[in-house]
């Protein structure tokens, strides 16, 4: 099992994952405030709540794109069969075309997708004459099936496609334009796609190992349990914070109708609500400028 996890690509993939966490969290949080902006909550809190995580994600996006490109090239050198599966390369050759999507068949033919001549060799070694190792370079029992390779290829292409769109979003959407309805809608859509686009990638050599499948399933189950626990804890804390802050906003608005909540200091602790101002704290809904 340890050889399955700690491969030559473990280090680069670790940093790729760290940047991916920042990127995904940034776009997801920004997407929440984009929803609030589209629903008419045009206060300073929502503007700042969008701008801070979006800026962090926008800075991390091109860094992630460069890291991903370098990692793919490292896979080409250190795990050539894995690279062949990612790019559905059947036979070892030079001047290999790049397929965007497409389906690999057991006889080595590829149907569908968009074929770009020479591009795979060029991306791998900056030359169309770069030799790319194919899946047939190893025995059939030690390589993924055509279906498995197609799944890996589609997952990789979807990830690259989402990353490319996020790079364009980071370059084109300026902070002042990020709160316009078209940009907000785009951010909401991409924040969901960015989360779904993250996939679990095992850094193994795409061949049979001595690790038992039962051990791998147990490891996957433990990872799922840990992530469900973390997500549940985070959701519980956020719901408690939302309830407490909403009540505080209502109490403050009831006692100080001329001062909107979050107008001056969008973050940090609030001043205590005087006892005489909390008489109508649980009556109406959240104020217009309150927290989402």
PDB file of C-alpha atoms in Angstrom:
ATOM      1  CA  UNK A   1       0.000   0.000   0.000  1.00  0.00           C
ATOM      2  CA  UNK A   2       2.804   2.424   0.864  1.00  0.00           C
ATOM      3  CA  UNK A   3       4.360   1.998  -2.578  1.00  0.00           C
ATOM      4  CA  UNK A   4       0.971   2.812  -4.074  1.00  0.00           C
ATOM      5  CA  UNK A   5       0.796   6.112  -2.155  1.00  0.00           C
ATOM      6  CA  UNK A   6       4.433   7.254  -2.032  1.00  0.00           C
ATOM      7  CA  UNK A   7       5.393   7.195  -5.687  1.00  0.00           C
ATOM      8  CA  UNK A   8       7.933   9.520  -7.378  1.00  0.00           C
ATOM      9  CA  UNK A   9       5.035  11.906  -8.049  1.00  0.00           C
ATOM     10  CA  UNK A  10       3.922  12.200  -4.423  1.00  0.00           C
ATOM     11  CA  UNK A  11       5.768  15.492  -3.763  1.00  0.00           C
ATOM     12  CA  UNK A  12       4.589  17.423  -6.837  1.00  0.00           C
ATOM     13  CA  UNK A  13       1.056  16.064  -6.437  1.00  0.00           C
ATOM     14  CA  UNK A  14       1.007  17.185  -2.797  1.00  0.00           C
ATOM     15  CA  UNK A  15       1.615  20.820  -3.731  1.00  0.00           C
ATOM     16  CA  UNK A  16      -0.812  20.481  -6.620  1.00  0.00           C
ATOM     17  CA  UNK A  17      -3.443  19.398  -4.095  1.00  0.00           C
ATOM     18  CA  UNK A  18      -2.618  22.210  -1.632  1.00  0.00           C
ATOM     19  CA  UNK A  19      -3.060  24.876  -4.313  1.00  0.00           C
ATOM     20  CA  UNK A  20      -6.215  23.101  -5.482  1.00  0.00           C
ATOM     21  CA  UNK A  21      -7.684  23.403  -1.967  1.00  0.00           C
ATOM     22  CA  UNK A  22      -7.058  27.159  -1.936  1.00  0.00           C
ATOM     23  CA  UNK A  23      -8.471  27.521  -5.426  1.00  0.00           C
ATOM     24  CA  UNK A  24     -11.580  25.426  -4.789  1.00  0.00           C
ATOM     25  CA  UNK A  25     -12.330  27.049  -1.424  1.00  0.00           C
ATOM     26  CA  UNK A  26     -11.846  30.523  -2.873  1.00  0.00           C
ATOM     27  CA  UNK A  27     -14.242  30.027  -5.763  1.00  0.00           C
ATOM     28  CA  UNK A  28     -16.794  28.214  -3.596  1.00  0.00           C
ATOM     29  CA  UNK A  29     -16.897  30.981  -0.965  1.00  0.00           C
ATOM     30  CA  UNK A  30     -16.976  33.654  -3.665  1.00  0.00           C
ATOM     31  CA  UNK A  31     -19.849  31.768  -5.295  1.00  0.00           C
ATOM     32  CA  UNK A  32     -21.871  31.953  -2.061  1.00  0.00           C
ATOM     33  CA  UNK A  33     -21.581  35.734  -1.965  1.00  0.00           C
ATOM     34  CA  UNK A  34     -22.237  35.956  -5.693  1.00  0.00           C
ATOM     35  CA  UNK A  35     -25.593  34.274  -4.996  1.00  0.00           C
ATOM     36  CA  UNK A  36     -26.304  36.854  -2.304  1.00  0.00           C
ATOM     37  CA  UNK A  37     -25.395  39.653  -4.714  1.00  0.00           C
ATOM     38  CA  UNK A  38     -27.752  38.272  -7.351  1.00  0.00           C
ATOM     39  CA  UNK A  39     -30.519  38.180  -4.745  1.00  0.00           C
ATOM     40  CA  UNK A  40     -30.176  41.892  -4.121  1.00  0.00           C
ATOM     41  CA  UNK A  41     -27.854  42.001  -1.123  1.00  0.00           C
ATOM     42  CA  UNK A  42     -25.639  44.797  -2.410  1.00  0.00           C
ATOM     43  CA  UNK A  43     -24.017  45.789   0.882  1.00  0.00           C
ATOM     44  CA  UNK A  44     -20.346  46.225   1.721  1.00  0.00           C
ATOM     45  CA  UNK A  45     -20.224  42.870   3.493  1.00  0.00           C
ATOM     46  CA  UNK A  46     -21.211  40.894   0.382  1.00  0.00           C
ATOM     47  CA  UNK A  47     -18.866  42.899  -1.828  1.00  0.00           C
ATOM     48  CA  UNK A  48     -15.945  42.226   0.502  1.00  0.00           C
ATOM     49  CA  UNK A  49     -17.033  38.611   1.049  1.00  0.00           C
ATOM     50  CA  UNK A  50     -16.786  38.086  -2.702  1.00  0.00           C
ATOM     51  CA  UNK A  51     -13.640  40.085  -3.386  1.00  0.00           C
ATOM     52  CA  UNK A  52     -11.323  38.495  -0.773  1.00  0.00           C
ATOM     53  CA  UNK A  53     -11.772  34.777  -1.664  1.00  0.00           C
ATOM     54  CA  UNK A  54     -12.081  35.540  -5.377  1.00  0.00           C
ATOM     55  CA  UNK A  55      -8.765  37.409  -5.360  1.00  0.00           C
ATOM     56  CA  UNK A  56      -7.026  34.532  -3.580  1.00  0.00           C
ATOM     57  CA  UNK A  57      -8.488  32.015  -6.042  1.00  0.00           C
ATOM     58  CA  UNK A  58      -7.645  34.231  -9.031  1.00  0.00           C
ATOM     59  CA  UNK A  59      -3.995  34.385  -7.929  1.00  0.00           C
ATOM     60  CA  UNK A  60      -3.879  30.628  -7.278  1.00  0.00           C
ATOM     61  CA  UNK A  61      -5.452  29.673 -10.622  1.00  0.00           C
ATOM     62  CA  UNK A  62      -2.541  30.450 -13.007  1.00  0.00           C
ATOM     63  CA  UNK A  63      -0.114  28.994 -10.432  1.00  0.00           C
ATOM     64  CA  UNK A  64      -2.145  25.778 -10.445  1.00  0.00           C
ATOM     65  CA  UNK A  65      -2.206  25.710 -14.232  1.00  0.00           C
ATOM     66  CA  UNK A  66       1.605  25.956 -14.414  1.00  0.00           C
ATOM     67  CA  UNK A  67       1.977  23.310 -11.688  1.00  0.00           C
ATOM     68  CA  UNK A  68      -0.404  20.973 -13.512  1.00  0.00           C
ATOM     69  CA  UNK A  69       1.482  21.332 -16.773  1.00  0.00           C
ATOM     70  CA  UNK A  70       4.808  20.603 -15.057  1.00  0.00           C
ATOM     71  CA  UNK A  71       3.334  17.576 -13.261  1.00  0.00           C
ATOM     72  CA  UNK A  72       1.917  16.142 -16.488  1.00  0.00           C
ATOM     73  CA  UNK A  73       5.369  16.412 -18.036  1.00  0.00           C
ATOM     74  CA  UNK A  74       6.907  14.704 -14.977  1.00  0.00           C
ATOM     75  CA  UNK A  75       4.373  11.885 -15.353  1.00  0.00           C
ATOM     76  CA  UNK A  76       5.528  11.535 -18.970  1.00  0.00           C
ATOM     77  CA  UNK A  77       9.115  10.962 -17.809  1.00  0.00           C
ATOM     78  CA  UNK A  78       8.569   8.996 -14.574  1.00  0.00           C
ATOM     79  CA  UNK A  79       5.300   7.129 -15.216  1.00  0.00           C
ATOM     80  CA  UNK A  80       5.070   6.740 -19.004  1.00  0.00           C
ATOM     81  CA  UNK A  81       2.324   4.103 -18.943  1.00  0.00           C
ATOM     82  CA  UNK A  82       0.172   6.320 -16.735  1.00  0.00           C
ATOM     83  CA  UNK A  83       0.759   9.157 -19.202  1.00  0.00           C
ATOM     84  CA  UNK A  84      -0.260   6.858 -22.049  1.00  0.00           C
ATOM     85  CA  UNK A  85      -3.530   6.109 -20.266  1.00  0.00           C
ATOM     86  CA  UNK A  86      -4.194   9.798 -19.589  1.00  0.00           C
ATOM     87  CA  UNK A  87      -3.650  10.605 -23.259  1.00  0.00           C
ATOM     88  CA  UNK A  88      -5.048   7.299 -24.630  1.00  0.00           C
ATOM     89  CA  UNK A  89      -1.835   6.552 -26.561  1.00  0.00           C
ATOM     90  CA  UNK A  90      -1.962   2.958 -27.807  1.00  0.00           C
ATOM     91  CA  UNK A  91       1.378   2.411 -29.549  1.00  0.00           C
ATOM     92  CA  UNK A  92       4.777   3.953 -28.831  1.00  0.00           C
ATOM     93  CA  UNK A  93       5.502   6.491 -31.552  1.00  0.00           C
ATOM     94  CA  UNK A  94       6.608  10.009 -32.397  1.00  0.00           C
ATOM     95  CA  UNK A  95       4.456  12.806 -33.813  1.00  0.00           C
ATOM     96  CA  UNK A  96       1.577  11.623 -31.641  1.00  0.00           C
ATOM     97  CA  UNK A  97      -1.680  13.584 -31.931  1.00  0.00           C
ATOM     98  CA  UNK A  98      -3.622  14.962 -28.979  1.00  0.00           C
ATOM     99  CA  UNK A  99      -7.208  13.828 -28.518  1.00  0.00           C
ATOM    100  CA  UNK A 100      -9.597  16.097 -26.638  1.00  0.00           C
ATOM    101  CA  UNK A 101     -12.015  13.567 -25.185  1.00  0.00           C
ATOM    102  CA  UNK A 102     -12.545  10.617 -27.543  1.00  0.00           C
ATOM    103  CA  UNK A 103     -12.903   6.929 -26.693  1.00  0.00           C
ATOM    104  CA  UNK A 104     -10.224   4.243 -26.818  1.00  0.00           C
ATOM    105  CA  UNK A 105     -11.313   0.805 -28.058  1.00  0.00           C
ATOM    106  CA  UNK A 106      -9.698  -2.553 -27.174  1.00  0.00           C
ATOM    107  CA  UNK A 107      -8.147  -2.796 -30.651  1.00  0.00           C
ATOM    108  CA  UNK A 108      -6.340   0.530 -30.164  1.00  0.00           C
ATOM    109  CA  UNK A 109      -8.599   2.648 -32.370  1.00  0.00           C
ATOM    110  CA  UNK A 110     -10.029   5.938 -31.092  1.00  0.00           C
ATOM    111  CA  UNK A 111     -13.475   7.234 -31.942  1.00  0.00           C
ATOM    112  CA  UNK A 112     -15.009  10.631 -31.309  1.00  0.00           C
ATOM    113  CA  UNK A 113     -13.295  13.602 -29.741  1.00  0.00           C
ATOM    114  CA  UNK A 114     -11.194  16.290 -31.374  1.00  0.00           C
ATOM    115  CA  UNK A 115      -7.880  15.220 -32.904  1.00  0.00           C
ATOM    116  CA  UNK A 116      -5.037  17.764 -32.969  1.00  0.00           C
ATOM    117  CA  UNK A 117      -2.051  16.438 -34.968  1.00  0.00           C
ATOM    118  CA  UNK A 118       1.412  16.370 -33.319  1.00  0.00           C
ATOM    119  CA  UNK A 119       0.230  18.181 -30.186  1.00  0.00           C
ATOM    120  CA  UNK A 120       0.708  15.330 -27.690  1.00  0.00           C
ATOM    121  CA  UNK A 121       4.370  14.869 -28.637  1.00  0.00           C
ATOM    122  CA  UNK A 122       4.909  18.621 -28.573  1.00  0.00           C
ATOM    123  CA  UNK A 123       3.358  19.056 -25.127  1.00  0.00           C
ATOM    124  CA  UNK A 124       5.374  16.143 -23.741  1.00  0.00           C
ATOM    125  CA  UNK A 125       8.792  17.222 -25.008  1.00  0.00           C
ATOM    126  CA  UNK A 126       8.383  20.569 -26.807  1.00  0.00           C
ATOM    127  CA  UNK A 127       9.010  18.849 -30.125  1.00  0.00           C
ATOM    128  CA  UNK A 128       6.750  16.974 -32.561  1.00  0.00           C
ATOM    129  CA  UNK A 129       9.463  14.287 -32.769  1.00  0.00           C
ATOM    130  CA  UNK A 130       9.198  13.428 -29.059  1.00  0.00           C
ATOM    131  CA  UNK A 131       8.601   9.702 -28.583  1.00  0.00           C
ATOM    132  CA  UNK A 132       5.551   8.922 -26.432  1.00  0.00           C
ATOM    133  CA  UNK A 133       5.307   5.498 -24.819  1.00  0.00           C
ATOM    134  CA  UNK A 134       2.070   3.649 -25.597  1.00  0.00           C
ATOM    135  CA  UNK A 135      -0.050   1.247 -23.582  1.00  0.00           C
ATOM    136  CA  UNK A 136       1.141  -1.725 -25.632  1.00  0.00           C
ATOM    137  CA  UNK A 137       4.665  -1.236 -24.245  1.00  0.00           C
ATOM    138  CA  UNK A 138       3.662  -3.374 -21.240  1.00  0.00           C
ATOM    139  CA  UNK A 139       1.840  -6.742 -21.143  1.00  0.00           C
ATOM    140  CA  UNK A 140      -1.947  -6.656 -21.250  1.00  0.00           C
ATOM    141  CA  UNK A 141      -2.224  -7.833 -17.643  1.00  0.00           C
ATOM    142  CA  UNK A 142      -0.143  -4.919 -16.370  1.00  0.00           C
ATOM    143  CA  UNK A 143      -1.935  -2.050 -18.115  1.00  0.00           C
ATOM    144  CA  UNK A 144      -5.378  -0.491 -17.759  1.00  0.00           C
ATOM    145  CA  UNK A 145      -8.156  -1.635 -20.025  1.00  0.00           C
ATOM    146  CA  UNK A 146      -9.434   0.570 -22.825  1.00  0.00           C
ATOM    147  CA  UNK A 147     -12.416   1.596 -20.694  1.00  0.00           C
ATOM    148  CA  UNK A 148     -10.239   2.466 -17.704  1.00  0.00           C
ATOM    149  CA  UNK A 149      -7.901   4.502 -19.887  1.00  0.00           C
ATOM    150  CA  UNK A 150     -10.863   6.339 -21.430  1.00  0.00           C
ATOM    151  CA  UNK A 151     -12.210   7.222 -17.973  1.00  0.00           C
ATOM    152  CA  UNK A 152      -8.793   8.543 -16.888  1.00  0.00           C
ATOM    153  CA  UNK A 153      -8.494  10.486 -20.144  1.00  0.00           C
ATOM    154  CA  UNK A 154     -11.921  12.111 -19.784  1.00  0.00           C
ATOM    155  CA  UNK A 155     -11.256  12.986 -16.129  1.00  0.00           C
ATOM    156  CA  UNK A 156      -7.960  14.603 -17.100  1.00  0.00           C
ATOM    157  CA  UNK A 157      -9.504  16.536 -20.002  1.00  0.00           C
ATOM    158  CA  UNK A 158     -12.393  17.780 -17.850  1.00  0.00           C
ATOM    159  CA  UNK A 159      -9.934  18.955 -15.212  1.00  0.00           C
ATOM    160  CA  UNK A 160      -7.846  20.808 -17.805  1.00  0.00           C
ATOM    161  CA  UNK A 161     -10.968  22.324 -19.359  1.00  0.00           C
ATOM    162  CA  UNK A 162     -12.227  23.629 -16.013  1.00  0.00           C
ATOM    163  CA  UNK A 163      -8.766  24.976 -15.175  1.00  0.00           C
ATOM    164  CA  UNK A 164      -8.575  26.780 -18.522  1.00  0.00           C
ATOM    165  CA  UNK A 165     -11.962  28.430 -17.998  1.00  0.00           C
ATOM    166  CA  UNK A 166     -10.975  29.470 -14.469  1.00  0.00           C
ATOM    167  CA  UNK A 167      -7.771  31.041 -15.823  1.00  0.00           C
ATOM    168  CA  UNK A 168      -9.866  33.083 -18.264  1.00  0.00           C
ATOM    169  CA  UNK A 169     -12.208  34.057 -15.437  1.00  0.00           C
ATOM    170  CA  UNK A 170      -9.290  35.176 -13.262  1.00  0.00           C
ATOM    171  CA  UNK A 171      -7.784  37.218 -16.105  1.00  0.00           C
ATOM    172  CA  UNK A 172     -10.968  38.812 -17.440  1.00  0.00           C
ATOM    173  CA  UNK A 173     -13.033  39.546 -14.327  1.00  0.00           C
ATOM    174  CA  UNK A 174     -11.681  42.588 -12.492  1.00  0.00           C
ATOM    175  CA  UNK A 175     -12.747  43.203  -8.866  1.00  0.00           C
ATOM    176  CA  UNK A 176     -14.930  46.141  -9.903  1.00  0.00           C
ATOM    177  CA  UNK A 177     -16.779  44.038 -12.476  1.00  0.00           C
ATOM    178  CA  UNK A 178     -17.032  40.892 -10.380  1.00  0.00           C
ATOM    179  CA  UNK A 179     -20.293  41.992  -8.791  1.00  0.00           C
ATOM    180  CA  UNK A 180     -22.143  42.627 -12.045  1.00  0.00           C
ATOM    181  CA  UNK A 181     -24.948  40.100 -12.738  1.00  0.00           C
ATOM    182  CA  UNK A 182     -23.208  38.327 -15.676  1.00  0.00           C
ATOM    183  CA  UNK A 183     -19.955  37.914 -13.751  1.00  0.00           C
ATOM    184  CA  UNK A 184     -21.804  36.807 -10.624  1.00  0.00           C
ATOM    185  CA  UNK A 185     -23.756  34.156 -12.542  1.00  0.00           C
ATOM    186  CA  UNK A 186     -20.551  32.917 -14.184  1.00  0.00           C
ATOM    187  CA  UNK A 187     -18.852  32.703 -10.803  1.00  0.00           C
ATOM    188  CA  UNK A 188     -21.741  30.709  -9.314  1.00  0.00           C
ATOM    189  CA  UNK A 189     -21.621  28.195 -12.185  1.00  0.00           C
ATOM    190  CA  UNK A 190     -17.840  27.840 -12.143  1.00  0.00           C
ATOM    191  CA  UNK A 191     -17.659  27.508  -8.367  1.00  0.00           C
ATOM    192  CA  UNK A 192     -19.859  24.391  -8.627  1.00  0.00           C
ATOM    193  CA  UNK A 193     -17.961  23.011 -11.624  1.00  0.00           C
ATOM    194  CA  UNK A 194     -14.657  23.616  -9.895  1.00  0.00           C
ATOM    195  CA  UNK A 195     -15.752  21.548  -6.929  1.00  0.00           C
ATOM    196  CA  UNK A 196     -17.039  18.710  -9.085  1.00  0.00           C
ATOM    197  CA  UNK A 197     -13.936  18.857 -11.253  1.00  0.00           C
ATOM    198  CA  UNK A 198     -11.645  17.879  -8.420  1.00  0.00           C
ATOM    199  CA  UNK A 199     -11.094  14.123  -8.571  1.00  0.00           C
ATOM    200  CA  UNK A 200      -9.171  11.573  -6.559  1.00  0.00           C
ATOM    201  CA  UNK A 201      -6.007  10.658  -8.468  1.00  0.00           C
ATOM    202  CA  UNK A 202      -3.807   7.834  -7.338  1.00  0.00           C
ATOM    203  CA  UNK A 203      -0.133   8.241  -8.178  1.00  0.00           C
ATOM    204  CA  UNK A 204       0.512   4.692  -9.193  1.00  0.00           C
ATOM    205  CA  UNK A 205       2.146   3.369 -12.325  1.00  0.00           C
ATOM    206  CA  UNK A 206      -1.062   2.140 -13.919  1.00  0.00           C
ATOM    207  CA  UNK A 207       0.004  -1.467 -13.515  1.00  0.00           C
ATOM    208  CA  UNK A 208      -0.789  -4.330 -11.161  1.00  0.00           C
ATOM    209  CA  UNK A 209       0.827  -4.080  -7.722  1.00  0.00           C
ATOM    210  CA  UNK A 210       1.127  -6.464  -4.793  1.00  0.00           C
ATOM    211  CA  UNK A 211      -1.388  -4.376  -2.814  1.00  0.00           C
ATOM    212  CA  UNK A 212      -4.617  -6.222  -2.146  1.00  0.00           C
ATOM    213  CA  UNK A 213      -7.781  -4.620  -3.407  1.00  0.00           C
ATOM    214  CA  UNK A 214      -9.334  -5.017   0.072  1.00  0.00           C
ATOM    215  CA  UNK A 215      -6.658  -2.751   1.554  1.00  0.00           C
ATOM    216  CA  UNK A 216      -7.316  -0.086  -1.055  1.00  0.00           C
ATOM    217  CA  UNK A 217     -11.066  -0.191  -0.422  1.00  0.00           C
ATOM    218  CA  UNK A 218     -10.498   0.127   3.329  1.00  0.00           C
ATOM    219  CA  UNK A 219      -8.208   3.112   2.750  1.00  0.00           C
ATOM    220  CA  UNK A 220     -10.764   4.759   0.472  1.00  0.00           C
ATOM    221  CA  UNK A 221     -13.506   4.142   3.042  1.00  0.00           C
ATOM    222  CA  UNK A 222     -11.437   5.755   5.815  1.00  0.00           C
ATOM    223  CA  UNK A 223     -10.764   8.798   3.634  1.00  0.00           C
ATOM    224  CA  UNK A 224     -14.488   9.161   2.893  1.00  0.00           C
ATOM    225  CA  UNK A 225     -15.372   8.872   6.607  1.00  0.00           C
ATOM    226  CA  UNK A 226     -12.806  11.528   7.555  1.00  0.00           C
ATOM    227  CA  UNK A 227     -14.010  13.947   4.877  1.00  0.00           C
ATOM    228  CA  UNK A 228     -17.671  13.420   5.812  1.00  0.00           C
ATOM    229  CA  UNK A 229     -16.830  14.123   9.461  1.00  0.00           C
ATOM    230  CA  UNK A 230     -14.899  17.282   8.553  1.00  0.00           C
ATOM    231  CA  UNK A 231     -17.678  18.502   6.275  1.00  0.00           C
ATOM    232  CA  UNK A 232     -20.368  17.790   8.888  1.00  0.00           C
ATOM    233  CA  UNK A 233     -18.412  19.607  11.592  1.00  0.00           C
ATOM    234  CA  UNK A 234     -17.839  22.614   9.355  1.00  0.00           C
ATOM    235  CA  UNK A 235     -21.500  22.735   8.339  1.00  0.00           C
ATOM    236  CA  UNK A 236     -22.630  22.572  11.972  1.00  0.00           C
ATOM    237  CA  UNK A 237     -20.312  25.410  13.000  1.00  0.00           C
ATOM    238  CA  UNK A 238     -21.407  27.587  10.094  1.00  0.00           C
ATOM    239  CA  UNK A 239     -25.100  27.054  10.836  1.00  0.00           C
ATOM    240  CA  UNK A 240     -24.578  27.963  14.491  1.00  0.00           C
ATOM    241  CA  UNK A 241     -22.640  31.081  13.541  1.00  0.00           C
ATOM    242  CA  UNK A 242     -25.318  32.091  11.045  1.00  0.00           C
ATOM    243  CA  UNK A 243     -28.092  31.758  13.607  1.00  0.00           C
ATOM    244  CA  UNK A 244     -26.191  33.723  16.228  1.00  0.00           C
ATOM    245  CA  UNK A 245     -25.174  36.512  13.852  1.00  0.00           C
ATOM    246  CA  UNK A 246     -28.638  36.797  12.344  1.00  0.00           C
ATOM    247  CA  UNK A 247     -30.183  37.255  15.794  1.00  0.00           C
ATOM    248  CA  UNK A 248     -27.539  39.833  16.697  1.00  0.00           C
ATOM    249  CA  UNK A 249     -28.251  41.716  13.450  1.00  0.00           C
ATOM    250  CA  UNK A 250     -31.990  41.734  14.161  1.00  0.00           C
ATOM    251  CA  UNK A 251     -31.432  43.015  17.694  1.00  0.00           C
ATOM    252  CA  UNK A 252     -29.075  45.704  16.512  1.00  0.00           C
ATOM    253  CA  UNK A 253     -31.427  46.811  13.750  1.00  0.00           C
ATOM    254  CA  UNK A 254     -34.332  46.952  16.215  1.00  0.00           C
ATOM    255  CA  UNK A 255     -32.420  49.229  18.562  1.00  0.00           C
ATOM    256  CA  UNK A 256     -30.539  51.253  15.961  1.00  0.00           C
ATOM    257  CA  UNK A 257     -32.708  51.478  12.818  1.00  0.00           C
ATOM    258  CA  UNK A 258     -30.510  54.190  11.326  1.00  0.00           C
ATOM    259  CA  UNK A 259     -27.436  51.969  11.320  1.00  0.00           C
ATOM    260  CA  UNK A 260     -27.399  48.928   9.034  1.00  0.00           C
ATOM    261  CA  UNK A 261     -25.542  45.841  10.317  1.00  0.00           C
ATOM    262  CA  UNK A 262     -22.049  45.373   8.879  1.00  0.00           C
ATOM    263  CA  UNK A 263     -22.015  48.924   7.514  1.00  0.00           C
ATOM    264  CA  UNK A 264     -18.756  49.922   9.204  1.00  0.00           C
ATOM    265  CA  UNK A 265     -16.830  46.802  10.207  1.00  0.00           C
ATOM    266  CA  UNK A 266     -17.798  43.757   8.112  1.00  0.00           C
ATOM    267  CA  UNK A 267     -15.671  41.406  10.192  1.00  0.00           C
ATOM    268  CA  UNK A 268     -14.785  40.994  13.836  1.00  0.00           C
ATOM    269  CA  UNK A 269     -16.818  41.008  17.065  1.00  0.00           C
ATOM    270  CA  UNK A 270     -19.850  43.252  17.451  1.00  0.00           C
ATOM    271  CA  UNK A 271     -20.471  45.760  20.178  1.00  0.00           C
ATOM    272  CA  UNK A 272     -22.814  44.298  22.813  1.00  0.00           C
ATOM    273  CA  UNK A 273     -26.503  44.997  22.329  1.00  0.00           C
ATOM    274  CA  UNK A 274     -27.962  47.066  25.198  1.00  0.00           C
ATOM    275  CA  UNK A 275     -30.518  45.172  27.272  1.00  0.00           C
ATOM    276  CA  UNK A 276     -33.300  47.612  26.449  1.00  0.00           C
ATOM    277  CA  UNK A 277     -32.755  47.151  22.686  1.00  0.00           C
ATOM    278  CA  UNK A 278     -33.270  43.380  22.610  1.00  0.00           C
ATOM    279  CA  UNK A 279     -37.016  43.394  23.168  1.00  0.00           C
ATOM    280  CA  UNK A 280     -37.926  42.560  19.591  1.00  0.00           C
ATOM    281  CA  UNK A 281     -34.953  40.400  18.731  1.00  0.00           C
ATOM    282  CA  UNK A 282     -36.750  37.306  17.469  1.00  0.00           C
ATOM    283  CA  UNK A 283     -39.653  38.748  15.543  1.00  0.00           C
ATOM    284  CA  UNK A 284     -38.953  39.477  11.895  1.00  0.00           C
ATOM    285  CA  UNK A 285     -36.615  38.119   9.289  1.00  0.00           C
ATOM    286  CA  UNK A 286     -33.052  39.163   8.608  1.00  0.00           C
ATOM    287  CA  UNK A 287     -32.395  42.814   7.683  1.00  0.00           C
ATOM    288  CA  UNK A 288     -31.821  43.762   4.097  1.00  0.00           C
ATOM    289  CA  UNK A 289     -28.080  44.173   4.586  1.00  0.00           C
ATOM    290  CA  UNK A 290     -27.563  41.271   6.994  1.00  0.00           C
ATOM    291  CA  UNK A 291     -25.524  38.175   6.598  1.00  0.00           C
ATOM    292  CA  UNK A 292     -26.683  35.535   4.115  1.00  0.00           C
TER     293      UNK A 292
END
